[in-house]
Coordinates of C-alpha atoms in Angstrom, one line a residue:
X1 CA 22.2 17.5 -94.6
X2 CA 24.2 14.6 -96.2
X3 CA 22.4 14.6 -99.6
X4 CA 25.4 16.7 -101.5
X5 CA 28.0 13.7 -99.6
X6 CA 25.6 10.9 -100.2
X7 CA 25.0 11.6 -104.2
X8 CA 28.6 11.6 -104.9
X9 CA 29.3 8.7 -103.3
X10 CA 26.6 7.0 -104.8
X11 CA 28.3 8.0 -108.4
X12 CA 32.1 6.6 -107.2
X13 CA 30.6 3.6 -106.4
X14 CA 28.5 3.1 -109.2
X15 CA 31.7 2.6 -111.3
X16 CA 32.8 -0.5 -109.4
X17 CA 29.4 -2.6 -109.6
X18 CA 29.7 -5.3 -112.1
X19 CA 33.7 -5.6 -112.1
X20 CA 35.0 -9.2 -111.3
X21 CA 37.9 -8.0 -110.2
X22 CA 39.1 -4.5 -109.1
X23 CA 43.0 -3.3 -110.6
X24 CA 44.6 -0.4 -108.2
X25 CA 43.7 2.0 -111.0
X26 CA 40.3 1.6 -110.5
X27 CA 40.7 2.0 -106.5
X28 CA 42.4 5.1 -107.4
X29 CA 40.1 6.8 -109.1
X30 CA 37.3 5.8 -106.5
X31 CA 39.8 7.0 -103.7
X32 CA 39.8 10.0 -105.5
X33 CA 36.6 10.6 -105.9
X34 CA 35.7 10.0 -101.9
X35 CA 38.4 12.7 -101.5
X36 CA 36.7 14.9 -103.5
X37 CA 33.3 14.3 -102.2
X38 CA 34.4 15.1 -98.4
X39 CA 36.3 17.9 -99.4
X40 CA 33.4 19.2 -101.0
X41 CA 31.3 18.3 -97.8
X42 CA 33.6 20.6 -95.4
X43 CA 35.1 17.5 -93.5
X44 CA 38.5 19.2 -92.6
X45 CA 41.7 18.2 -94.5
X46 CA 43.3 16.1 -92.0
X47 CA 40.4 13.8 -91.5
X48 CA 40.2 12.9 -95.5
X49 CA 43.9 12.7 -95.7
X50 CA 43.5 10.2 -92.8
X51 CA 40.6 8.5 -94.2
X52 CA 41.6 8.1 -97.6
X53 CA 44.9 6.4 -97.0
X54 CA 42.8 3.8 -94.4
X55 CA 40.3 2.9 -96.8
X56 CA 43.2 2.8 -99.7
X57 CA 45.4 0.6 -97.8
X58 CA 42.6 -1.6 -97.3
X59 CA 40.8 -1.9 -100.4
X60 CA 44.5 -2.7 -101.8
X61 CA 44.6 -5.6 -99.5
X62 CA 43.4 -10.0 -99.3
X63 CA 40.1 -8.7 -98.1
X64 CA 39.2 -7.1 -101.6
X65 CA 41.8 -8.7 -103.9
X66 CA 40.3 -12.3 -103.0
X67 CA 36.5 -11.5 -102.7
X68 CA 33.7 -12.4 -104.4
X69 CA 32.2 -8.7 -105.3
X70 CA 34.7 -6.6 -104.6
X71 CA 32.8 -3.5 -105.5
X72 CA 31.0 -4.5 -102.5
X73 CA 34.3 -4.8 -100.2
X74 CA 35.1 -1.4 -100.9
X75 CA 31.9 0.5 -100.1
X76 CA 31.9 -2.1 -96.5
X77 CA 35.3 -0.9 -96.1
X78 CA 34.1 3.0 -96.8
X79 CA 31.1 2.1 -94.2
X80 CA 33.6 0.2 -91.5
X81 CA 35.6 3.7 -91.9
X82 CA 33.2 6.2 -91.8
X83 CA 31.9 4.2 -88.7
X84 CA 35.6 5.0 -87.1
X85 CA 35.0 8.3 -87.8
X86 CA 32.0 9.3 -85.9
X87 CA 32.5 7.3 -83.2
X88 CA 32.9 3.6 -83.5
X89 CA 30.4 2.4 -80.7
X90 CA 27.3 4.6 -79.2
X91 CA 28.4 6.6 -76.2
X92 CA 26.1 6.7 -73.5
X93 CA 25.6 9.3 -70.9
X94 CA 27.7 8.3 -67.5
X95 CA 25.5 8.2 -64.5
X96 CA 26.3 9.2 -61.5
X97 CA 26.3 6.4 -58.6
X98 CA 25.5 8.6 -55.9
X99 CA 23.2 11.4 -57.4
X100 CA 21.9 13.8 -59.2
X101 CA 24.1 13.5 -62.6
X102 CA 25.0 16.7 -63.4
X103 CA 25.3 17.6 -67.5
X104 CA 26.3 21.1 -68.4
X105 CA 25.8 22.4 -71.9
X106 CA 28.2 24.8 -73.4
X107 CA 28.6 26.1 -76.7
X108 CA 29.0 29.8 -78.7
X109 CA 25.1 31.8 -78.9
X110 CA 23.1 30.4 -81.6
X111 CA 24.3 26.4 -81.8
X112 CA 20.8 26.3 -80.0
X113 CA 21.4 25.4 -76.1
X114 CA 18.8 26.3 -74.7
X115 CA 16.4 24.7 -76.7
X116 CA 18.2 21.9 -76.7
X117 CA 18.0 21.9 -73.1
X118 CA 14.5 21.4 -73.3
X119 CA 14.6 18.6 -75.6
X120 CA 17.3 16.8 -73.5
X121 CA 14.9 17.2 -70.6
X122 CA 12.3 15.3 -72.5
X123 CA 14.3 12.8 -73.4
X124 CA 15.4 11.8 -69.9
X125 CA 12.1 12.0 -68.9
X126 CA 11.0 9.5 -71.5
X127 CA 14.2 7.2 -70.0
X128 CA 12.5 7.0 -66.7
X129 CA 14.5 9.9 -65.1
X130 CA 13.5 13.3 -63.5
X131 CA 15.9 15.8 -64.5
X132 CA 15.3 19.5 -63.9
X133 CA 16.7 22.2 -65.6
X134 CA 18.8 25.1 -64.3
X135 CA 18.6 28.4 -66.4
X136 CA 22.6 29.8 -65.9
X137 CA 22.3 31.8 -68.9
X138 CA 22.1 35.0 -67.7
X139 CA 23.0 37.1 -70.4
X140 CA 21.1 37.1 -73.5
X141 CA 18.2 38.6 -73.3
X142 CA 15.1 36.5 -72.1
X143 CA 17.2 33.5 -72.5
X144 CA 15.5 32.7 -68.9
X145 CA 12.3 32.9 -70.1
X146 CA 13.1 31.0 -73.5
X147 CA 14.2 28.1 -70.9
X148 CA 11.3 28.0 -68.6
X149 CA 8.5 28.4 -71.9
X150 CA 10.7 25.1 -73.5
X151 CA 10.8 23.4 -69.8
X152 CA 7.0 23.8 -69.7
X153 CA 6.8 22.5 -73.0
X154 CA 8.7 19.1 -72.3
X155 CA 7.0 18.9 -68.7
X156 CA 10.4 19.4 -66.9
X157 CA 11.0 21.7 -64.2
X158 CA 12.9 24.6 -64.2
X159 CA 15.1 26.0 -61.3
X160 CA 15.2 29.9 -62.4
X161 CA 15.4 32.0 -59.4
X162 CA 17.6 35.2 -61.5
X163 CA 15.3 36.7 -63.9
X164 CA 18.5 37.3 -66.2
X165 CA 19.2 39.9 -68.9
X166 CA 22.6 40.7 -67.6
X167 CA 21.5 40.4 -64.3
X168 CA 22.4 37.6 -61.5
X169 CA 25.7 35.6 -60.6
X170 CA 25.5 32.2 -63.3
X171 CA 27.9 30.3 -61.2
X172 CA 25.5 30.9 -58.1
X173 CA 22.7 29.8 -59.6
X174 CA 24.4 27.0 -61.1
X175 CA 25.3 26.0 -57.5
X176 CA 21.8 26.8 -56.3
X177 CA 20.4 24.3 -58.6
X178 CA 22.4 21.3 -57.8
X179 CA 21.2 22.2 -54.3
X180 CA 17.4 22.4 -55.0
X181 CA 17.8 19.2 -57.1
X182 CA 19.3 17.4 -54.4
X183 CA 16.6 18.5 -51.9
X184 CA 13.6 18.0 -54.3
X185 CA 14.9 14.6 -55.1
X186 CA 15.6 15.2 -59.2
X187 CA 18.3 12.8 -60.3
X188 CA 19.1 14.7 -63.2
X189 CA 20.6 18.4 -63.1
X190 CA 20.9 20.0 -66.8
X191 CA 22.9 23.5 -66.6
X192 CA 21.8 25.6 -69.4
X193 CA 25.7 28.6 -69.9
X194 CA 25.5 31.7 -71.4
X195 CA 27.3 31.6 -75.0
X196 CA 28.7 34.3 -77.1
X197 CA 28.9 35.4 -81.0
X198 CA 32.1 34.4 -80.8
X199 CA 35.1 32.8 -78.9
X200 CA 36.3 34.8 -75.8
X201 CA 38.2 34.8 -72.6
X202 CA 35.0 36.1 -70.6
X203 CA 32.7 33.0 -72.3
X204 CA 35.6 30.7 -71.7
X205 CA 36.4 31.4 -67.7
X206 CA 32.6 31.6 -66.7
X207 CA 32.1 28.4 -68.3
X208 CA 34.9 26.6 -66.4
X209 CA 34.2 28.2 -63.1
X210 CA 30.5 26.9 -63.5
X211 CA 32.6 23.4 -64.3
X212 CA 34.4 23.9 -61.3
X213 CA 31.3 25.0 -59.1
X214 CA 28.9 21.7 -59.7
X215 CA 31.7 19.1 -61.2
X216 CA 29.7 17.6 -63.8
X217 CA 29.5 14.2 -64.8
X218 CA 28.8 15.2 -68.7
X219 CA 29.9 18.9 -70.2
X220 CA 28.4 18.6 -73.7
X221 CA 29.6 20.7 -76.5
X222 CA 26.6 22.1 -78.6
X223 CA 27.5 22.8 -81.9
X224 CA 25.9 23.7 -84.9
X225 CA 26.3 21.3 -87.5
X226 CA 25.4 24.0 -90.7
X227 CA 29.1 26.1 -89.7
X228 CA 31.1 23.9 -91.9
X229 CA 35.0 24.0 -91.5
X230 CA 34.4 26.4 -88.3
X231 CA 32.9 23.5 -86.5
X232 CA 36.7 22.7 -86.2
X233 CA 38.2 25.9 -84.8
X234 CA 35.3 26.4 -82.1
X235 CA 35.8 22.6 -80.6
X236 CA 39.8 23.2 -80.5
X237 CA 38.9 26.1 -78.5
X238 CA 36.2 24.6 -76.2
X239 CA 37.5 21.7 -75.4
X240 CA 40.8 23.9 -74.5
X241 CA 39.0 26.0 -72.5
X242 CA 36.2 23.9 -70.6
X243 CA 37.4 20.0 -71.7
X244 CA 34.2 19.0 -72.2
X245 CA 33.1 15.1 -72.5
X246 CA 31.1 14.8 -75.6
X247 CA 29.6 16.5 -78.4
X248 CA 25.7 17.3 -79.0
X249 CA 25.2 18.5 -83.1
X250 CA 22.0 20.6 -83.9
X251 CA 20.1 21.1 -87.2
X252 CA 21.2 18.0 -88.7
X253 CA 18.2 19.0 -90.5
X254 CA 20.0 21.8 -92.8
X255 CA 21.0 22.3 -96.0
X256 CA 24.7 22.6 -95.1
X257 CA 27.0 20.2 -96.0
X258 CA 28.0 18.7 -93.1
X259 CA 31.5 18.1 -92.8
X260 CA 31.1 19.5 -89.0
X261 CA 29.7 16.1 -88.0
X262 CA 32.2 13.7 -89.3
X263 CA 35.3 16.4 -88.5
X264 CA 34.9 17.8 -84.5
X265 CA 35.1 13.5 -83.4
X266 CA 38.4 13.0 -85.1
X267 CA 39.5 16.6 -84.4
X268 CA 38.6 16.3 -80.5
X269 CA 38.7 12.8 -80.0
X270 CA 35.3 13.3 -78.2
X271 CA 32.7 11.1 -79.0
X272 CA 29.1 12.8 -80.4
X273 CA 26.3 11.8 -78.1
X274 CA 23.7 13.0 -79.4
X275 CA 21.9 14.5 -82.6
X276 CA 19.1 16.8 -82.9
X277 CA 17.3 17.4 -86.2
X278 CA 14.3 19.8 -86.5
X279 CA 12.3 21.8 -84.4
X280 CA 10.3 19.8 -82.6
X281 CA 11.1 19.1 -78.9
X282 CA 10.9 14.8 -80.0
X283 CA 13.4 15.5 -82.6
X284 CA 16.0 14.6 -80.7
X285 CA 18.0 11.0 -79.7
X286 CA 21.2 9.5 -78.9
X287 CA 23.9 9.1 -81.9
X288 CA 24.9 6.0 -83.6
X289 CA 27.7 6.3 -85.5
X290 CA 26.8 2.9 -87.2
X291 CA 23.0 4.4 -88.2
X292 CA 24.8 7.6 -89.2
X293 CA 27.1 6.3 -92.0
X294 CA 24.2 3.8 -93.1
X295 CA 22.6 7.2 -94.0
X296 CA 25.5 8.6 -95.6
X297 CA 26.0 5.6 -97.7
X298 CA 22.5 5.5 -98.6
X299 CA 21.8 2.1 -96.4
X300 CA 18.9 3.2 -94.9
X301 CA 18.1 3.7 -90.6
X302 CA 15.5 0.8 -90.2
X303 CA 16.5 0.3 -86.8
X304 CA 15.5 3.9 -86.0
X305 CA 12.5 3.6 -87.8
X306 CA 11.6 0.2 -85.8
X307 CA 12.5 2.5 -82.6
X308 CA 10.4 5.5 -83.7
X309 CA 7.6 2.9 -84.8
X310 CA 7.6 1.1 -81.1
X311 CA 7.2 4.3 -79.6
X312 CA 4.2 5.5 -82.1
X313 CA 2.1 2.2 -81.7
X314 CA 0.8 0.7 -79.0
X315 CA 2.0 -2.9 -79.7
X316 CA -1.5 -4.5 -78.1
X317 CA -3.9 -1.9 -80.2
X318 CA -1.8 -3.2 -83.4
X319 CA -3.1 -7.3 -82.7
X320 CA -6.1 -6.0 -82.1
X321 CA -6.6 -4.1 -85.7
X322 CA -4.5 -6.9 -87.4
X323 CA -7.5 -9.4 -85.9
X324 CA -9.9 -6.9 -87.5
X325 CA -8.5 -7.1 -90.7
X326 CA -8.0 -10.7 -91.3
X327 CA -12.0 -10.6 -89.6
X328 CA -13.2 -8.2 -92.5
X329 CA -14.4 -6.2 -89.7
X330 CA -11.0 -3.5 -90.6
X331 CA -13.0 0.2 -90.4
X332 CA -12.5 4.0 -91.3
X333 CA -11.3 4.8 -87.3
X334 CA -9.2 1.9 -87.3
X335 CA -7.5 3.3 -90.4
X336 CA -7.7 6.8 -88.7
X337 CA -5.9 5.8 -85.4
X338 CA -3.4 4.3 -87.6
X339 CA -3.0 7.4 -89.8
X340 CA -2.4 9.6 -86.5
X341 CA 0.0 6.6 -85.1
X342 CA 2.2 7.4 -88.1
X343 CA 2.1 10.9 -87.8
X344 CA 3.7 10.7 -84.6
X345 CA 6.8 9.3 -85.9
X346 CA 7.3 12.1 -87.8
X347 CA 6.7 13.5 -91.8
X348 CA 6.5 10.9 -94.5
X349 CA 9.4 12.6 -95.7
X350 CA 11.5 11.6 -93.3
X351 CA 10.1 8.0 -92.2
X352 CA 11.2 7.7 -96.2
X353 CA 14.3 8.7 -96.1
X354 CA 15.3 6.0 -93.2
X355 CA 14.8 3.3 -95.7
X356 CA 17.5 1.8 -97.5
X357 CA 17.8 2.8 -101.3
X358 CA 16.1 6.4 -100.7
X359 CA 18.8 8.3 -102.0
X360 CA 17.8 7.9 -105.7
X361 CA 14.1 8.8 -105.2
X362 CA 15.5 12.2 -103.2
X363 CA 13.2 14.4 -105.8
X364 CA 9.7 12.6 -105.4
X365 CA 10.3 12.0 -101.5
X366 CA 11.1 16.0 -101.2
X367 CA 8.0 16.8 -103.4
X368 CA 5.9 14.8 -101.2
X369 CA 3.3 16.9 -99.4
X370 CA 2.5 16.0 -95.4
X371 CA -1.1 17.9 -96.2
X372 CA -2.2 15.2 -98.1
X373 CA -2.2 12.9 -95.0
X374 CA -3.9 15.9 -93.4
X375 CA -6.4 15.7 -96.0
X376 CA -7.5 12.2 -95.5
X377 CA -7.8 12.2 -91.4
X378 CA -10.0 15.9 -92.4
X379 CA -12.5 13.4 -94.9
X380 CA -12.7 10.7 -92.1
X381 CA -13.1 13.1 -89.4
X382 CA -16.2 14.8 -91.6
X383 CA -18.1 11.2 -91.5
X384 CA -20.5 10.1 -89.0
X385 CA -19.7 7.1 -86.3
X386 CA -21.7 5.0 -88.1
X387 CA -20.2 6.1 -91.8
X388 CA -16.6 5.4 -90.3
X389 CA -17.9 1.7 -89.3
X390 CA -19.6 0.8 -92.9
X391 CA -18.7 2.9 -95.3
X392 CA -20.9 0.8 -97.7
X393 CA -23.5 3.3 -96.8
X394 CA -22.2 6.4 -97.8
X395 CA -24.1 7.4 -101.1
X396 CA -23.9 10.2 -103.6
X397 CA -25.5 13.1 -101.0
X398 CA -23.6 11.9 -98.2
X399 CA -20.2 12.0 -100.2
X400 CA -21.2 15.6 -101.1
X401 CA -21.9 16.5 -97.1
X402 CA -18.7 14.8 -96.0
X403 CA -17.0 16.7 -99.0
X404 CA -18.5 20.5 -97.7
X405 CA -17.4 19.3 -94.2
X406 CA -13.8 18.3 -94.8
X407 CA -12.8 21.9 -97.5
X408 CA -12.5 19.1 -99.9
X409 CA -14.0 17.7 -103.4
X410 CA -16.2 14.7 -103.9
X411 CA -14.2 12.8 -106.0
X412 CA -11.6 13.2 -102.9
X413 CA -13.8 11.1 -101.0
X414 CA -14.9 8.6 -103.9
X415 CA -10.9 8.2 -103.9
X416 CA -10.5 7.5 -100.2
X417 CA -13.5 4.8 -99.9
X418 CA -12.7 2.9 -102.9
X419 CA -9.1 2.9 -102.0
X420 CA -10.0 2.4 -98.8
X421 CA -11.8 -1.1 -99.7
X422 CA -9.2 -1.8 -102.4
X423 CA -6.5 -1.9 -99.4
X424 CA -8.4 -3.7 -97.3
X425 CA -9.4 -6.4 -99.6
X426 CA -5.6 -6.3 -100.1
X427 CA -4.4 -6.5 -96.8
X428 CA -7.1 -9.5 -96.1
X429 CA -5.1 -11.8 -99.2
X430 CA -1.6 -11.0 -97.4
X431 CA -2.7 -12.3 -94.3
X432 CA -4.1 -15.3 -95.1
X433 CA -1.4 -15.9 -97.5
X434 CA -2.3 -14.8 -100.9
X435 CA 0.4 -12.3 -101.1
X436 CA 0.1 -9.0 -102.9
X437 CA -2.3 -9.1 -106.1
X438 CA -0.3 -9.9 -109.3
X439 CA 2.1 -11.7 -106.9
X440 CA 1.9 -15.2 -105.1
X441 CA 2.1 -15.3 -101.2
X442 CA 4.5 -17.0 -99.3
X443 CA 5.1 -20.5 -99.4
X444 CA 2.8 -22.5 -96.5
X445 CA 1.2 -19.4 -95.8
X446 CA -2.0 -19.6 -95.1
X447 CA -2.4 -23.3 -95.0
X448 CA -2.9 -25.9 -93.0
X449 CA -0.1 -28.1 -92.3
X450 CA -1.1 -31.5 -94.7
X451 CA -3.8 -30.3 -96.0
X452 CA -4.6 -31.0 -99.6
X453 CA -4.7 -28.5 -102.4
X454 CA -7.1 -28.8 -104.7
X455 CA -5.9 -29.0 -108.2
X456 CA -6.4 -25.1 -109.8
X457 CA -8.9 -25.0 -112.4
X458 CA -7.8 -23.3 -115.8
X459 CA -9.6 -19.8 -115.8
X460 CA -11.6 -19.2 -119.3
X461 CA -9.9 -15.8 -120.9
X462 CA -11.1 -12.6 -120.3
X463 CA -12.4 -9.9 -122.6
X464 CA -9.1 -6.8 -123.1
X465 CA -10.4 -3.9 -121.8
X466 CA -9.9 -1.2 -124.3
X467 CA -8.6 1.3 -121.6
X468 CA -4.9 1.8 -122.0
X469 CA -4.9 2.4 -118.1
X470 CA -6.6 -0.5 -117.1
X471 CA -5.3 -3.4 -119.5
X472 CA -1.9 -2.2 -118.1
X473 CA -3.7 -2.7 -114.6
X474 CA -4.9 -6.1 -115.6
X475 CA -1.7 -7.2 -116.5
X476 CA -0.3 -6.5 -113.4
X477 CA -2.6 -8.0 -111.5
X478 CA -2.8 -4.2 -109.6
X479 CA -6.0 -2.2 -109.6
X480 CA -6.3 0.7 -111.0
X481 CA -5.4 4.1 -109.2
X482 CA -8.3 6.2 -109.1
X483 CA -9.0 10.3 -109.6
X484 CA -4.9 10.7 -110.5
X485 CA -3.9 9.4 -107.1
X486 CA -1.4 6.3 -107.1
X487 CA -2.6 3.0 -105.0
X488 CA -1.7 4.1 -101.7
X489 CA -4.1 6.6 -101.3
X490 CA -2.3 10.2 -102.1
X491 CA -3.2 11.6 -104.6
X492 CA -1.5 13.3 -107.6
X493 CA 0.7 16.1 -106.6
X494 CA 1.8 18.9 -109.7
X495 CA 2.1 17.5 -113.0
X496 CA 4.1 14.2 -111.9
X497 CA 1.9 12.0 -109.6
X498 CA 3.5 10.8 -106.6
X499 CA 4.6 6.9 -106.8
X500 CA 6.3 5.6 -103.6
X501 CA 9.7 3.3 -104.4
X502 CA 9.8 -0.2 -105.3
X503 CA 11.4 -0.8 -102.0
X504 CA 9.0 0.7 -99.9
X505 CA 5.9 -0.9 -101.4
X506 CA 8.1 -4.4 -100.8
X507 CA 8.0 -3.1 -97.0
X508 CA 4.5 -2.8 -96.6

């Protein structure tokens, strides 16, 4: 959603790298363009007007003025701002003491309550609670039977004793469902309200009397983050009308520009709580206004990576392959269950784009197709048990059965088992300290401590291949990639072949 916002910053700040020393000019024109860039981005007029003169009245400043890299100063002091802008600190959802907590979700039709209902469920679920949902949206049609299908989904019950469609009293059931929590001992009570396409008095005074029926601990504005300068308007009105205590944004995952996000906090002075950003019911978390404006500035998320990576990989399964490898004894299903342990956390698309840097590769990381992934688990899957454990074995007319099983060619498979050896040999020298091929490992790495290295022998020359491809290879120290693909294993996608970033081979 940020790309548009991201890119230009990326080209105001490019003009301040390499300056000693920044005049008020050049902060000017950088000022300028950051107006421009949230303007363009639908962030509403009073927020940039507020947030230029901050960041301009601080750039001007000691803190810049007598820095080292100053060009650096600003874009921390850009960060620190943006920061201020969605939130400062994370907010966290206020417990009741004396249960259930109640959280009531209100928004207009569309901003995609109920089915975030659904993924809120989940996600107190996966914090150790037991929340249950209560369908109070009585007036779209099958919005009742939307809720109970997405409850089912998550694994959450659902109190929905009105069938809906313009029949049933919402506030009653509202009140019937704090009652049937309380007796069936669910600490968590989630009211799903009826929206409308628009803002009216009828939407407005059956949401507060539902507010005043259950008095919950959380009312959560839903709003959809893709309705630009709107976003503003609809929050004024809500939190006029119901006073809610925080904001939820859905489809962060758009291609708007998504000035709603960093406008309705500053507008409202209610913090955002949480995010969600596809359709999946696990794409959903809290908001950190700190991770957000990493994003924005191009700085990467690796703390949500590291969160979605703890939750994809069991932590003792991991020692156990990394054993295997450094034992040589590394095997097709061990690469297999590591493949589908990835997968969980979500496409390769986005796992890429929480690393720091990503912004300029946004073209090849777009272009990136998840089927490829799919296509090696579908070749692995097509081998026997005993294939997977020694692929050594697997000659010309078992490649060609594994290649019928799998829908794919021969040379797919070639790919994957050579690759599949090249990574291991790989992985083995990085673990016992060689470091990556072409490159040396880390200092002590590897080594006993006082043990004596034997003096290196000088290697006699080797004959120059006459292959273009492979003296480049040799003089890299790399191998080289195989049937088009590049030397992580995916191969060649249109007429450019994939190549992951610099900085995401140095993560690996």
């Amino acid at each position: 959603m940020f790309d548009t916002l991201q890119g230009r910053l990326q080209s105001a700040f490019k003009n301040l790298r390499g300056k000693g020393r920044l005049s008020e000019a050049d902060i000017d024109t950088v000022a300028r363009e950051i107006r421009v860039a949230l303007l363009d981005a639908d962030v509403a007029v009073s927020v940039v007007r507020e947030f230029i003169a901050r960041v301009k009245e601080r750039a001007l400043g000691a803190e810049v003025s007598q820095s080292l890299n100053p060009a650096q100063q600003v874009i921390k002091i850009v960060n620190d701002e943006l920061i201020e802008i969605l939130g400062g600190e994370t907010r966290r959802i206020r417990y009741a003491k004396n249960g259930p907590t109640v959280i009531m979700l209100a928004g207009l039709q569309g901003a995609g309550k109920t089915t975030l209902a659904g993924k809120l469920g989940l996600w107190l679920k996966e914090q150790g609670k037991s929340p249950m949902l209560v369908a109070a949206d009585l007036q779209r049609p099958n919005a009742v039977t939307q809720l109970q299908v997405v409850g089912e989904r998550a694994g959450v019950t659902v109190f929905a004793p009105e069938p809906g469609n313009g029949v049933g009293d919402p506030v009653q059931v509202a009140t019937a469902g704090l009652a049937e929590a309380r007796r069936t001992l669910h600490d968590v009570v989630v009211v799903d309200t009826a929206g409308r396409l628009g803002i009216d008095a009828d939407l407005m005074q059956q949401a507060a009397d539902i507010r005043a029926a259950v008095d919950p601990d959380e009312v959560l504005f839903v709003i959809d983050a893709m309705i630009g300068q709107d976003a503003v308007v609809t929050a004024e009105a809500f939190l006029e009308g119901v006073d809610f205590t925080g904001v939820v944004l859905t489809k962060l995952d758009g291609d708007a520009r998504g000035g709603a996000a960093l406008s309705v906090r500053s507008i409202t002075g209610r913090p955002i709580m949480f995010a969600s950003t596809g359709e999946k019911l696990t794409d959903f978390d809290a908001f950190h206004p700190d991770r957000m404006a990493g994003r924005i500035l191009d700085m990467g998320d690796v703390l949500t990576l590291i969160e979605q990576a703890e939750k994809a990989f069991d932590a003792e399964q991991a020692a156990k392959d990394a054993e295997k490898l450094m034992g040589g004894s590394f095997t097709l299903d061990d690469f297999l269950k590591q493949m589908e342990a990835i997968s969980k956390m979500g496409s390769m698309t986005k796992i890429m784009g929480l690393l720091p840097g990503m912004g300029q590769y946004k073209e090849q990381i777009e272009n990136f197709d998840d089927r490829e992934v799919d296509k090696i688990k579908a070749i692995i899957l097509s081998m026997t048990p005993a294939e997977r454990e020694n692929p050594k074995i697997i000659d010309g007319s078992r490649r060609a059965r594994i290649s019928k099983g799998s829908g794919t060619q021969v040379k797919d498979v070639n790919g994957l088992v050579d690759r599949f050896f090249d990574a291991r040999k790989m992985m083995q020298q990085m673990a016992k300290g060689g470091g990556m091929p072409g490159m040396p490992g880390m200092p002590g790495a590897g080594k006993r401590a006082g043990a004596k290295q034997k003096p290196q022998q000088k290697k006699k020359g080797k004959r120059v291949s006459g292959n273009p491809a492979k003296r480049a290879a040799a003089a890299t120290g790399a191998a080289p990639a195989k049937d088009g693909a590049n030397a992580f294993g995916f191969p060649a996608q249109g007429d450019q072949p994939f190549e992951l970033p610099k900085e995401l081979k140095d993560l690996m």
